[in-house]
Coordinates of C-alpha atoms in Angstrom, one line a residue:
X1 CA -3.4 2.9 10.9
X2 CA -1.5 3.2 7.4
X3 CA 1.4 1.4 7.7
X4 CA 3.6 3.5 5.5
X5 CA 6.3 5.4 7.6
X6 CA 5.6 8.9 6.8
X7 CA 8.8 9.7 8.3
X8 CA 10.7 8.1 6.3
X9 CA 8.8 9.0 3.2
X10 CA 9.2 12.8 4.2
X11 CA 13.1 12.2 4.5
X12 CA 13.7 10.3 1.2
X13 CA 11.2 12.5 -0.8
X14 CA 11.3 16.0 0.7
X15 CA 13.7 17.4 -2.0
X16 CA 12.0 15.4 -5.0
X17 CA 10.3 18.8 -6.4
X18 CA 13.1 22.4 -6.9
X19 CA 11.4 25.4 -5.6
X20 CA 8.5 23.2 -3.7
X21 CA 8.2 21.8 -0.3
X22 CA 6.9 18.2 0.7
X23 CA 3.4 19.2 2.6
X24 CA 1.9 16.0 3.3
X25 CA 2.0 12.1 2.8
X26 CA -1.5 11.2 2.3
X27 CA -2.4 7.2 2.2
X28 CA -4.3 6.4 -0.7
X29 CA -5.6 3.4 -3.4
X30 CA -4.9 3.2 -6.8
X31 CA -8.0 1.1 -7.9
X32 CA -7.3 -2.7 -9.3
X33 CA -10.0 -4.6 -10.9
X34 CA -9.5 -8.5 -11.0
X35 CA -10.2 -9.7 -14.7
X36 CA -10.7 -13.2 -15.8
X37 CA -9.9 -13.3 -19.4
X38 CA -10.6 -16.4 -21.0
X39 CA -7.6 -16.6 -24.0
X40 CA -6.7 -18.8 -27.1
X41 CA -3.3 -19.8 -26.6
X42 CA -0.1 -22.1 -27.3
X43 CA 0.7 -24.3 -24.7
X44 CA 4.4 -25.6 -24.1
X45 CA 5.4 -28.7 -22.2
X46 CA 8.2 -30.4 -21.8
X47 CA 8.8 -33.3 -24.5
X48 CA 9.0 -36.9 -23.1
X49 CA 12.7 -38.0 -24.3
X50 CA 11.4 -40.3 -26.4
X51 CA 9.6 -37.7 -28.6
X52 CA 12.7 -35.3 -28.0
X53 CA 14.9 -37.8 -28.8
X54 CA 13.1 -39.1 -32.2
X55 CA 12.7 -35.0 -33.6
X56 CA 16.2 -34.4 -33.3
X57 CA 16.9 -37.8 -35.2
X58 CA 14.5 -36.8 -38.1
X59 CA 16.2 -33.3 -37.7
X60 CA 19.2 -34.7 -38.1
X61 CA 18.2 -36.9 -41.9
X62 CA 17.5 -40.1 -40.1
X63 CA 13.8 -40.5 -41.8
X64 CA 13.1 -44.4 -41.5
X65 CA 11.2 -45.7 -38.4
X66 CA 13.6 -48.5 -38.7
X67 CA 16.5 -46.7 -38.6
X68 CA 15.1 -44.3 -35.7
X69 CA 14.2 -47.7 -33.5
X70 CA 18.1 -49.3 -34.5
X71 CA 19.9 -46.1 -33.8
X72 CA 17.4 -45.2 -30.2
X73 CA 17.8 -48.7 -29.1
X74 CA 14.0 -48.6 -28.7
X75 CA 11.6 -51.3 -29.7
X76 CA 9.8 -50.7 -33.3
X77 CA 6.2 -50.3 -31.3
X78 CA 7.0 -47.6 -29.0
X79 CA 9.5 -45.3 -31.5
X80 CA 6.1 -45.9 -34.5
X81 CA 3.2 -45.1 -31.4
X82 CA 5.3 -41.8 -30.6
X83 CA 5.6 -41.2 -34.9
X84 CA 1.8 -41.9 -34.5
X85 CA 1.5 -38.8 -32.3
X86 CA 3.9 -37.1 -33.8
X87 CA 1.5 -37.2 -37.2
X88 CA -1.7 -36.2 -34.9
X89 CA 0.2 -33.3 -33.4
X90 CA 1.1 -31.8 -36.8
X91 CA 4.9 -32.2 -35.9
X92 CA 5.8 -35.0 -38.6
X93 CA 4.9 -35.6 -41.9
X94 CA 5.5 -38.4 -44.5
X95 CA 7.8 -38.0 -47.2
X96 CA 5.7 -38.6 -50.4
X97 CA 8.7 -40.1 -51.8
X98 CA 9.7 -43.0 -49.4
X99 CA 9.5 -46.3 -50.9
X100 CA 6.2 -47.7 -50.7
X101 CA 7.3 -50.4 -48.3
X102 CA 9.6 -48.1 -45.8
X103 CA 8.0 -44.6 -45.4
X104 CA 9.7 -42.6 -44.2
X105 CA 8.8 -38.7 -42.0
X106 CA 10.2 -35.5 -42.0
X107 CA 9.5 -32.6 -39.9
X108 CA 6.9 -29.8 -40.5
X109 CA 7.6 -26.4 -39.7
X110 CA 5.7 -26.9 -35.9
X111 CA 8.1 -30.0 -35.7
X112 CA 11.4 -28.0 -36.4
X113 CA 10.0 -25.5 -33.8
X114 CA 9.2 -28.3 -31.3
X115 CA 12.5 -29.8 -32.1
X116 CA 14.7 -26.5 -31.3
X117 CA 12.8 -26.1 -28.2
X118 CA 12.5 -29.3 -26.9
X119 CA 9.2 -28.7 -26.0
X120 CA 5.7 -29.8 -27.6
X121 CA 3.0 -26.7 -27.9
X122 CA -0.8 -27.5 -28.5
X123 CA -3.5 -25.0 -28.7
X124 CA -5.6 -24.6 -26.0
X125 CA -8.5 -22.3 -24.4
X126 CA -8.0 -20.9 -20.9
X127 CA -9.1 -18.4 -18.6
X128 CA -6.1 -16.6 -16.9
X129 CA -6.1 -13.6 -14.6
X130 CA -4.8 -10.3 -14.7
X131 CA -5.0 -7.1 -12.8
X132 CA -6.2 -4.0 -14.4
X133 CA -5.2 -0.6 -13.0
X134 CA -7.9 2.1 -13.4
X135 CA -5.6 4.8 -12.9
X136 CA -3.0 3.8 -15.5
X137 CA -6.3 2.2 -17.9
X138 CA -3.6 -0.8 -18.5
X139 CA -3.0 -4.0 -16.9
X140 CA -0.1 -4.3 -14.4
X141 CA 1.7 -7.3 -12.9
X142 CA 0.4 -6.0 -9.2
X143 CA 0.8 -9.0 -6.0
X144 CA -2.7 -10.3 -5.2
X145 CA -1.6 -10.2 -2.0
X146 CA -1.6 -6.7 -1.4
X147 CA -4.6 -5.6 -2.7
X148 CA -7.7 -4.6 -0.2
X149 CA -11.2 -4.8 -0.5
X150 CA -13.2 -1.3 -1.0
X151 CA -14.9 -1.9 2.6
X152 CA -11.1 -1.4 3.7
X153 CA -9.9 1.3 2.1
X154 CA -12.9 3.4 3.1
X155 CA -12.0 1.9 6.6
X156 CA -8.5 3.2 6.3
X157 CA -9.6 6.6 4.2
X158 CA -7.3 6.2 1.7
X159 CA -7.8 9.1 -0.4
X160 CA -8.8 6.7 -4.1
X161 CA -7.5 8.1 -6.9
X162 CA -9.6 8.4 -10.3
X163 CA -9.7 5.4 -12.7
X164 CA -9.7 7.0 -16.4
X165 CA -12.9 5.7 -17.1
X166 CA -15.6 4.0 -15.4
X167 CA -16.5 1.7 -18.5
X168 CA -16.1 -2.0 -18.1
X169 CA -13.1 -3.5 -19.2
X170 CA -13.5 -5.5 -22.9
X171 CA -11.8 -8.0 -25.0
X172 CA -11.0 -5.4 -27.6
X173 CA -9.1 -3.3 -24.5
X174 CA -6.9 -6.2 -24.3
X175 CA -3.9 -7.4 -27.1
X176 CA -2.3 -10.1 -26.8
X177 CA 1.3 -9.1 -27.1
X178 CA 0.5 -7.1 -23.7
X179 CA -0.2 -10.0 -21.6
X180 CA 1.8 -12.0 -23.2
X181 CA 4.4 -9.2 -21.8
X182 CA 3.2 -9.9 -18.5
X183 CA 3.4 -13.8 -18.9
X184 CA 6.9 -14.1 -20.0
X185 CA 7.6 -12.3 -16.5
X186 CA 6.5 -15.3 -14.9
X187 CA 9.2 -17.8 -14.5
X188 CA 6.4 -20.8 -14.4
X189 CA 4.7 -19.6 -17.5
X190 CA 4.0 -22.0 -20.1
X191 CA 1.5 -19.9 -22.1
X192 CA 1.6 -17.3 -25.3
X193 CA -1.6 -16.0 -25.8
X194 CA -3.1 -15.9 -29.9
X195 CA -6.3 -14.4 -28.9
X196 CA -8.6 -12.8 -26.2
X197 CA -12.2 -14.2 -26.3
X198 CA -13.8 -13.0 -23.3
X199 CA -13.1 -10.9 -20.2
X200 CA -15.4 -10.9 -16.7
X201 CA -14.8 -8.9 -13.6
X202 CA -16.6 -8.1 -10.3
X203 CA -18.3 -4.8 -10.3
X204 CA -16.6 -3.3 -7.3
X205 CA -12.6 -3.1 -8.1
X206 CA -10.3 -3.8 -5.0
X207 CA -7.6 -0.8 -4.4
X208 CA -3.4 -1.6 -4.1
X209 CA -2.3 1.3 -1.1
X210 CA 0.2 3.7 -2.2
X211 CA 0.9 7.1 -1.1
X212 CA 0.5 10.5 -2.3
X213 CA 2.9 13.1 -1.6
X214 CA 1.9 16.8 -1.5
X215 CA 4.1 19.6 -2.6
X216 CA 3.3 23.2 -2.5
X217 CA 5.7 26.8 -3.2
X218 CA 5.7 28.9 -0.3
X219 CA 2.4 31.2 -1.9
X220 CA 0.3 27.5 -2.0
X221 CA -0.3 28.4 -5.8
X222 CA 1.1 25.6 -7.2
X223 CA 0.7 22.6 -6.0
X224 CA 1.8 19.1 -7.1
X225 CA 1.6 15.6 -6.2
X226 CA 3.5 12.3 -6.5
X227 CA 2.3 8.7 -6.0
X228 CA 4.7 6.4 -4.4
X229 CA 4.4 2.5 -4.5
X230 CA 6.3 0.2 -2.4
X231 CA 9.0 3.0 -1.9
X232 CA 9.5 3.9 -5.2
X233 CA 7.6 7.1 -7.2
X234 CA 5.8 5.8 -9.9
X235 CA 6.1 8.3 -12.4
X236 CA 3.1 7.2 -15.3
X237 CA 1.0 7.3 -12.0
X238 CA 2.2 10.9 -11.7
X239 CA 1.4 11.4 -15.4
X240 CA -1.8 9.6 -15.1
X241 CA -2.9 11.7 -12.6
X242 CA -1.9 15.5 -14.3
X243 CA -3.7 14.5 -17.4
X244 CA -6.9 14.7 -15.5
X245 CA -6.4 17.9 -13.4
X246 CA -3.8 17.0 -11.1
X247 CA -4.4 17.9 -7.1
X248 CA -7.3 20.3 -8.4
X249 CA -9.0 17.3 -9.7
X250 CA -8.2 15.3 -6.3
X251 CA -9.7 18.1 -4.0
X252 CA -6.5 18.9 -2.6
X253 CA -6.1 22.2 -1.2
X254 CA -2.9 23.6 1.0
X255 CA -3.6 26.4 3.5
X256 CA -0.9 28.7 5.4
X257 CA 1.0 26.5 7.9
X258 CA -0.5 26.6 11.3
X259 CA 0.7 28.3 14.3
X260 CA 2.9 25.9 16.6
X261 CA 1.8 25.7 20.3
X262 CA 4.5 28.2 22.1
X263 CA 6.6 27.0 25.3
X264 CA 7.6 29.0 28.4
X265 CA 10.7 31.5 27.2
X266 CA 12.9 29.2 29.0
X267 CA 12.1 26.2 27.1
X268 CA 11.8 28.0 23.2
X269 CA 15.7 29.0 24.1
X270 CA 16.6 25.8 24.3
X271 CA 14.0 24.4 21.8
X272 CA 16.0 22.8 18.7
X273 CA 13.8 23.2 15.2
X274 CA 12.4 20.9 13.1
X275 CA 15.2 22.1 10.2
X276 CA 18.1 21.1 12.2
X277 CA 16.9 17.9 13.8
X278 CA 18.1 15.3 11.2
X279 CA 17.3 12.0 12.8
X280 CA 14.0 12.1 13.2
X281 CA 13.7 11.2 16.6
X282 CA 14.1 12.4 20.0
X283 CA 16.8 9.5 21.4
X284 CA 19.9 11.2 20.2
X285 CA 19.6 14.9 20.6
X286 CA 21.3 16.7 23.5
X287 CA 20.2 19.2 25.5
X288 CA 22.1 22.5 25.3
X289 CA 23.1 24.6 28.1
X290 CA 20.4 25.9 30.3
X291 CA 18.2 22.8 30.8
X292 CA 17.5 22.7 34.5
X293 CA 17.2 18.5 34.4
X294 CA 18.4 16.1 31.7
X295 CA 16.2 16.3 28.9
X296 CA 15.6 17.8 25.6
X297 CA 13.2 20.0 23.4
X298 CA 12.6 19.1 19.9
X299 CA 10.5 20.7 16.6
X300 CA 8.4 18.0 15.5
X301 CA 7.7 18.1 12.2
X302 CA 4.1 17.3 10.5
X303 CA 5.6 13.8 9.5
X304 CA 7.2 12.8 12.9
X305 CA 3.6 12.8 14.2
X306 CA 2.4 9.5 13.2
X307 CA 5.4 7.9 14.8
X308 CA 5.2 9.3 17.9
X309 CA 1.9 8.2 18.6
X310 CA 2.7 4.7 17.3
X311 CA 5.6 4.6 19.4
X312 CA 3.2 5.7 22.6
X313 CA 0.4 3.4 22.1
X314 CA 3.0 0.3 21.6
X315 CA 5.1 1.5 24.3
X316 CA 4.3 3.8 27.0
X317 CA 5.2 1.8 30.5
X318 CA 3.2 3.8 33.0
X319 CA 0.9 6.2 32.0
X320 CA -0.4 8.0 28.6
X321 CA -2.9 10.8 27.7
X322 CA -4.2 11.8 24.6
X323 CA -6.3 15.2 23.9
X324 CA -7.9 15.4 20.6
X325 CA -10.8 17.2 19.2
X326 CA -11.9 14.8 16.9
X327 CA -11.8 10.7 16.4
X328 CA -11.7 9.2 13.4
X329 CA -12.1 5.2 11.6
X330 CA -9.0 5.9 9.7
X331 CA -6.8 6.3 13.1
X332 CA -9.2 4.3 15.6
X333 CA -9.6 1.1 14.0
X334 CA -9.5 -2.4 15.2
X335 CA -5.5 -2.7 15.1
X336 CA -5.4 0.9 17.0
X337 CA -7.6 -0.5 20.1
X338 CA -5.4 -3.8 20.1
X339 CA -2.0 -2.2 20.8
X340 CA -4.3 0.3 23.1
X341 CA -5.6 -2.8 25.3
X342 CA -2.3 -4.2 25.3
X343 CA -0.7 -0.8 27.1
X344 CA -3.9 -1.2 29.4
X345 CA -3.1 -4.6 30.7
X346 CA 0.6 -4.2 30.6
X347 CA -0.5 -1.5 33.7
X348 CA -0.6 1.8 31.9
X349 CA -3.0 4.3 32.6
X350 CA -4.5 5.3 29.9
X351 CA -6.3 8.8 29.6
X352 CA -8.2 10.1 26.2
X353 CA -10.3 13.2 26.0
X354 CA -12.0 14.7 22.4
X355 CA -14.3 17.0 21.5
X356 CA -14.7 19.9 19.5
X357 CA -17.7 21.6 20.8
X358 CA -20.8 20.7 22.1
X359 CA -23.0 20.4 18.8
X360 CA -19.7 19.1 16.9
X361 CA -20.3 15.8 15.1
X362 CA -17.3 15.3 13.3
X363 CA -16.8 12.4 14.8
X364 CA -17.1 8.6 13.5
X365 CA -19.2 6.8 15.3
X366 CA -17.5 3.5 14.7
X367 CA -14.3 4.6 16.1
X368 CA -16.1 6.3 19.5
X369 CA -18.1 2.9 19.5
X370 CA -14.4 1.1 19.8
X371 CA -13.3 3.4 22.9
X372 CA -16.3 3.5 24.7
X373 CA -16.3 -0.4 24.5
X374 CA -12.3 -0.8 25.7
X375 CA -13.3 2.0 28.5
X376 CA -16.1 -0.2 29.6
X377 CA -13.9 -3.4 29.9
X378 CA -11.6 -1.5 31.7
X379 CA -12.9 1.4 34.2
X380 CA -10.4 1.2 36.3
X381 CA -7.3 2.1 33.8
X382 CA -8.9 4.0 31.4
X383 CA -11.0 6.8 31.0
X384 CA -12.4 8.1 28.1
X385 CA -14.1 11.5 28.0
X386 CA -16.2 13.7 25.8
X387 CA -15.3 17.3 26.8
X388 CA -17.5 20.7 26.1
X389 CA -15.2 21.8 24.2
X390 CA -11.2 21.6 22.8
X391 CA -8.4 22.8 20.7
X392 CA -6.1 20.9 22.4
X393 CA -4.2 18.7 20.7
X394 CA -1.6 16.9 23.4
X395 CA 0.2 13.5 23.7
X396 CA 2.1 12.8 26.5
X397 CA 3.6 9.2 27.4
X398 CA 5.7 8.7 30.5
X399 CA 8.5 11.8 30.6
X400 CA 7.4 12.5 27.0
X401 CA 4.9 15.3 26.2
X402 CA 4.2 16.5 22.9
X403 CA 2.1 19.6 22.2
X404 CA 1.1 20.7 18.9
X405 CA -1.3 21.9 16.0
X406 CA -1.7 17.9 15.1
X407 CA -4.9 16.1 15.1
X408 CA -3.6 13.1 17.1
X409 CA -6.8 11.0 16.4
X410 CA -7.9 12.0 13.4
X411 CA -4.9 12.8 10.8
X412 CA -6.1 10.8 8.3
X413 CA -9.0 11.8 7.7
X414 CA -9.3 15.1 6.1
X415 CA -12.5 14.9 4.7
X416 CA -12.0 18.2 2.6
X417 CA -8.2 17.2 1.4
X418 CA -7.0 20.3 3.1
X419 CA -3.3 20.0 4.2
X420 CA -1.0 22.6 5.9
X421 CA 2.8 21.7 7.9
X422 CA 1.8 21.0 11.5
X423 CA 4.9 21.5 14.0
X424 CA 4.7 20.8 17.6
X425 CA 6.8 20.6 20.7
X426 CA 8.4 17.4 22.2
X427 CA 9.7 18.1 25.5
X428 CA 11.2 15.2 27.7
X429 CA 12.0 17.2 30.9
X430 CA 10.0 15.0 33.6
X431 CA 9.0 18.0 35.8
X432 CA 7.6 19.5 32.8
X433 CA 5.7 16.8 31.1
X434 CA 4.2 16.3 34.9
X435 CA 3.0 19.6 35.5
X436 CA 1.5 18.9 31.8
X437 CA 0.1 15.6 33.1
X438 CA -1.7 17.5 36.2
X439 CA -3.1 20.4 33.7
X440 CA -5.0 18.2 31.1
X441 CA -6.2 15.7 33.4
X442 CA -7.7 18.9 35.6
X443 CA -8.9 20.3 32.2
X444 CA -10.6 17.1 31.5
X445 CA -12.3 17.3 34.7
X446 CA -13.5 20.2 34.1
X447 CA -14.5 19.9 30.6
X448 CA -16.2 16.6 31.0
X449 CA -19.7 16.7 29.1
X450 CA -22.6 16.3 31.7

């Protein structure tokens, strides 16, 4: 699963737009090509003291090799080899007017440079890399690290935003006072670039995950977006994206806000909404008067979900249950059936149960493949079902049970890009949730495909 915390996304960014409210957080890939651009460029190094040490005597009027080797302590040979390079370099020069038997040097302009800078700098040709951002149509100073491969991102159905055009990058797209921008960021650097000669790059660009936030007005006709990177809204990402049609362009749509699952009378009383519940989470609110048993009922908003089943699939001691009409890659991948296998051998019981319909098949195979497999290597703790047919969409973990509108297995993967707010129930009144428990294992039972 996308590692963001929507959660905390939705509380730090929910007030980011006047008039609009935060809809969804949507995991998505900015696409990154890898270029390798071979440059023409200065190099600098540091000056042997030696060489330093002679510049800064020329610098200072002391022109005669003599004089330099007297005043350095230095054997003649060693202070005339470094004058030597000094001449091949293009840092010295002799003075035309030295006496024919004691020539003397002065600096050239490189040489007064070199001298300042206590540093030598030689030309050289090199091939450096740089990371080219499709959406932006600039290069950026991204971490290699935390780019993915395009295999992954589909894996993960990160919603890829546009690149502005899908023309290879070119040396004439490329100026040299923009990398040498990026270079002087580098503390290591050692480079200014003159020219760029040549750039190559794969064919298939990698993707850096970010996330877009959805906002909508309560009539869902205007509808704007945000991309966030590393916690932070990147605002020419925004821009980038408006220029070419904005959530239009990106297929996103917003539909009226679905109906939440209702409770028994007794229960809604005490119910306490998503608009009051600040924290996020159910460990700190109290139960008001009229709860039979200790326990609570919370709103769950749209962006608690993804927590919650986190939190059950990583730590649910005895048993858990999932209902959910569809199954997708983007929830269901490899790190998913991990922390499931871990609740099985930790001794959970582990109930899951999809299917829309009979002739539905908006499932991904891959991800059914994964349970089927986990179900096989352990029949005896979990049991995984294909029903008739469902709209259920339930999560209960020990004395937790959470009903809602929420596609539990599926939430990432919107294949039209149509969002809506989700709310749900959490109720953590133990004879509740195990009356719950009783119902959807019977349903499953009874829905179980032949």
């Amino acid at each position: 699963m996308h590692t963001a915390n929507h959660a905390v996304l939705a509380d730090q960014f929910a007030d980011a737009r006047d008039g609009l409210t935060l809809v969804a957080v949507i995991p998505a890939g900015i696409p990154v090509t890898t270029l390798k651009v071979d440059v023409d460029a200065q190099e600098e190094k540091e000056l042997p003291l030696l060489t330093e040490s002679t510049l800064r005597l020329i610098q200072a009027g002391v022109t005669a090799p003599n004089d330099i080797s007297g005043l350095l302590g230095f054997p003649a040979d060693p202070v005339r080899r470094t004058l030597s390079e000094g001449l091949v370099k293009g840092h010295i020069r002799l003075n035309p007017n030295s006496p024919p038997d004691d020539e003397h040097v002065r600096l050239t302009p490189l040489g007064q440079q070199v001298a300042l800078e206590h540093a030598a700098i030689r030309p050289v040709r090199e091939r450096m890399t740089f990371y080219y951002d499709g959406t932006l149509g600039d290069i950026q100073p991204y971490d290699r690290t935390l780019l993915i491969q395009a295999r992954e991102a589909a894996d993960e159905d990160l919603l890829k935003l546009p690149a502005i055009t899908t023309a290879p990058v070119r040396a004439d797209d490329l100026t040299p006072d923009k990398l040498n921008s990026l270079l002087r960021a580098e503390a290591d650097n050692r480079y200014t670039v003159l020219a760029v000669r040549d750039v190559r790059h794969p064919p298939t660009p990698r993707y850096l995950p970010a996330d877009l936030l959805v906002y909508s007005d309560p009539d869902r006709k205007d509808i704007e977006v945000a991309v966030v990177i590393d916690g932070k809204i990147s605002t020419p990402h925004e821009l980038a994206l408006i220029s070419r049609g904005g959530a239009n362009a990106l297929g996103i749509r917003v539909d009226p806000p679905a109906e939440r699952p209702r409770l028994d009378d007794d229960l809604e009383r005490i119910r306490i909404p998503v608009s009051t519940k600040r924290d996020n989470t159910a460990s700190h609110a109290s139960p008001k008067d009229g709860v039979a048993e200790q326990g609570q009922v919370l709103g769950v908003s749209v962006f608690d979900h993804p927590r919650l089943l986190e939190e059950a699939i990583t730590q649910a001691r005895a048993r858990l249950l999932i209902v959910s009409p569809w199954i997708k890659n983007s929830v269901v991948n490899d790190t998913f059936i991990a922390k499931l296998e871990g609740r099985i051998r930790r001794g959970v019981r582990v109930n899951i149960a999809y299917g829309f319909s009979r002739h539905d098949k908006k499932c991904d195979p891959e991800a059914v493949r994964r349970l089927e497999d986990l179900a096989t290597r352990y029949p005896n703790d979990f049991s995984f079902t294909r029903l008739k047919s469902t709209h259920a969409k339930v999560l209960i973990y020990d004395d937790t049970c959470i009903t809602t509108s929420f596609n539990w297995l599926s939430f990432q993967g919107a294949q039209d890009r149509t969002y809506r707010m989700e709310e749900g129930n959490l109720v953590t009144i133990l004879s509740f949730t195990d009356t719950q428990y009783a119902y959807f294992l019977n349903r499953i039972a009874e829905q179980r495909m032949d």
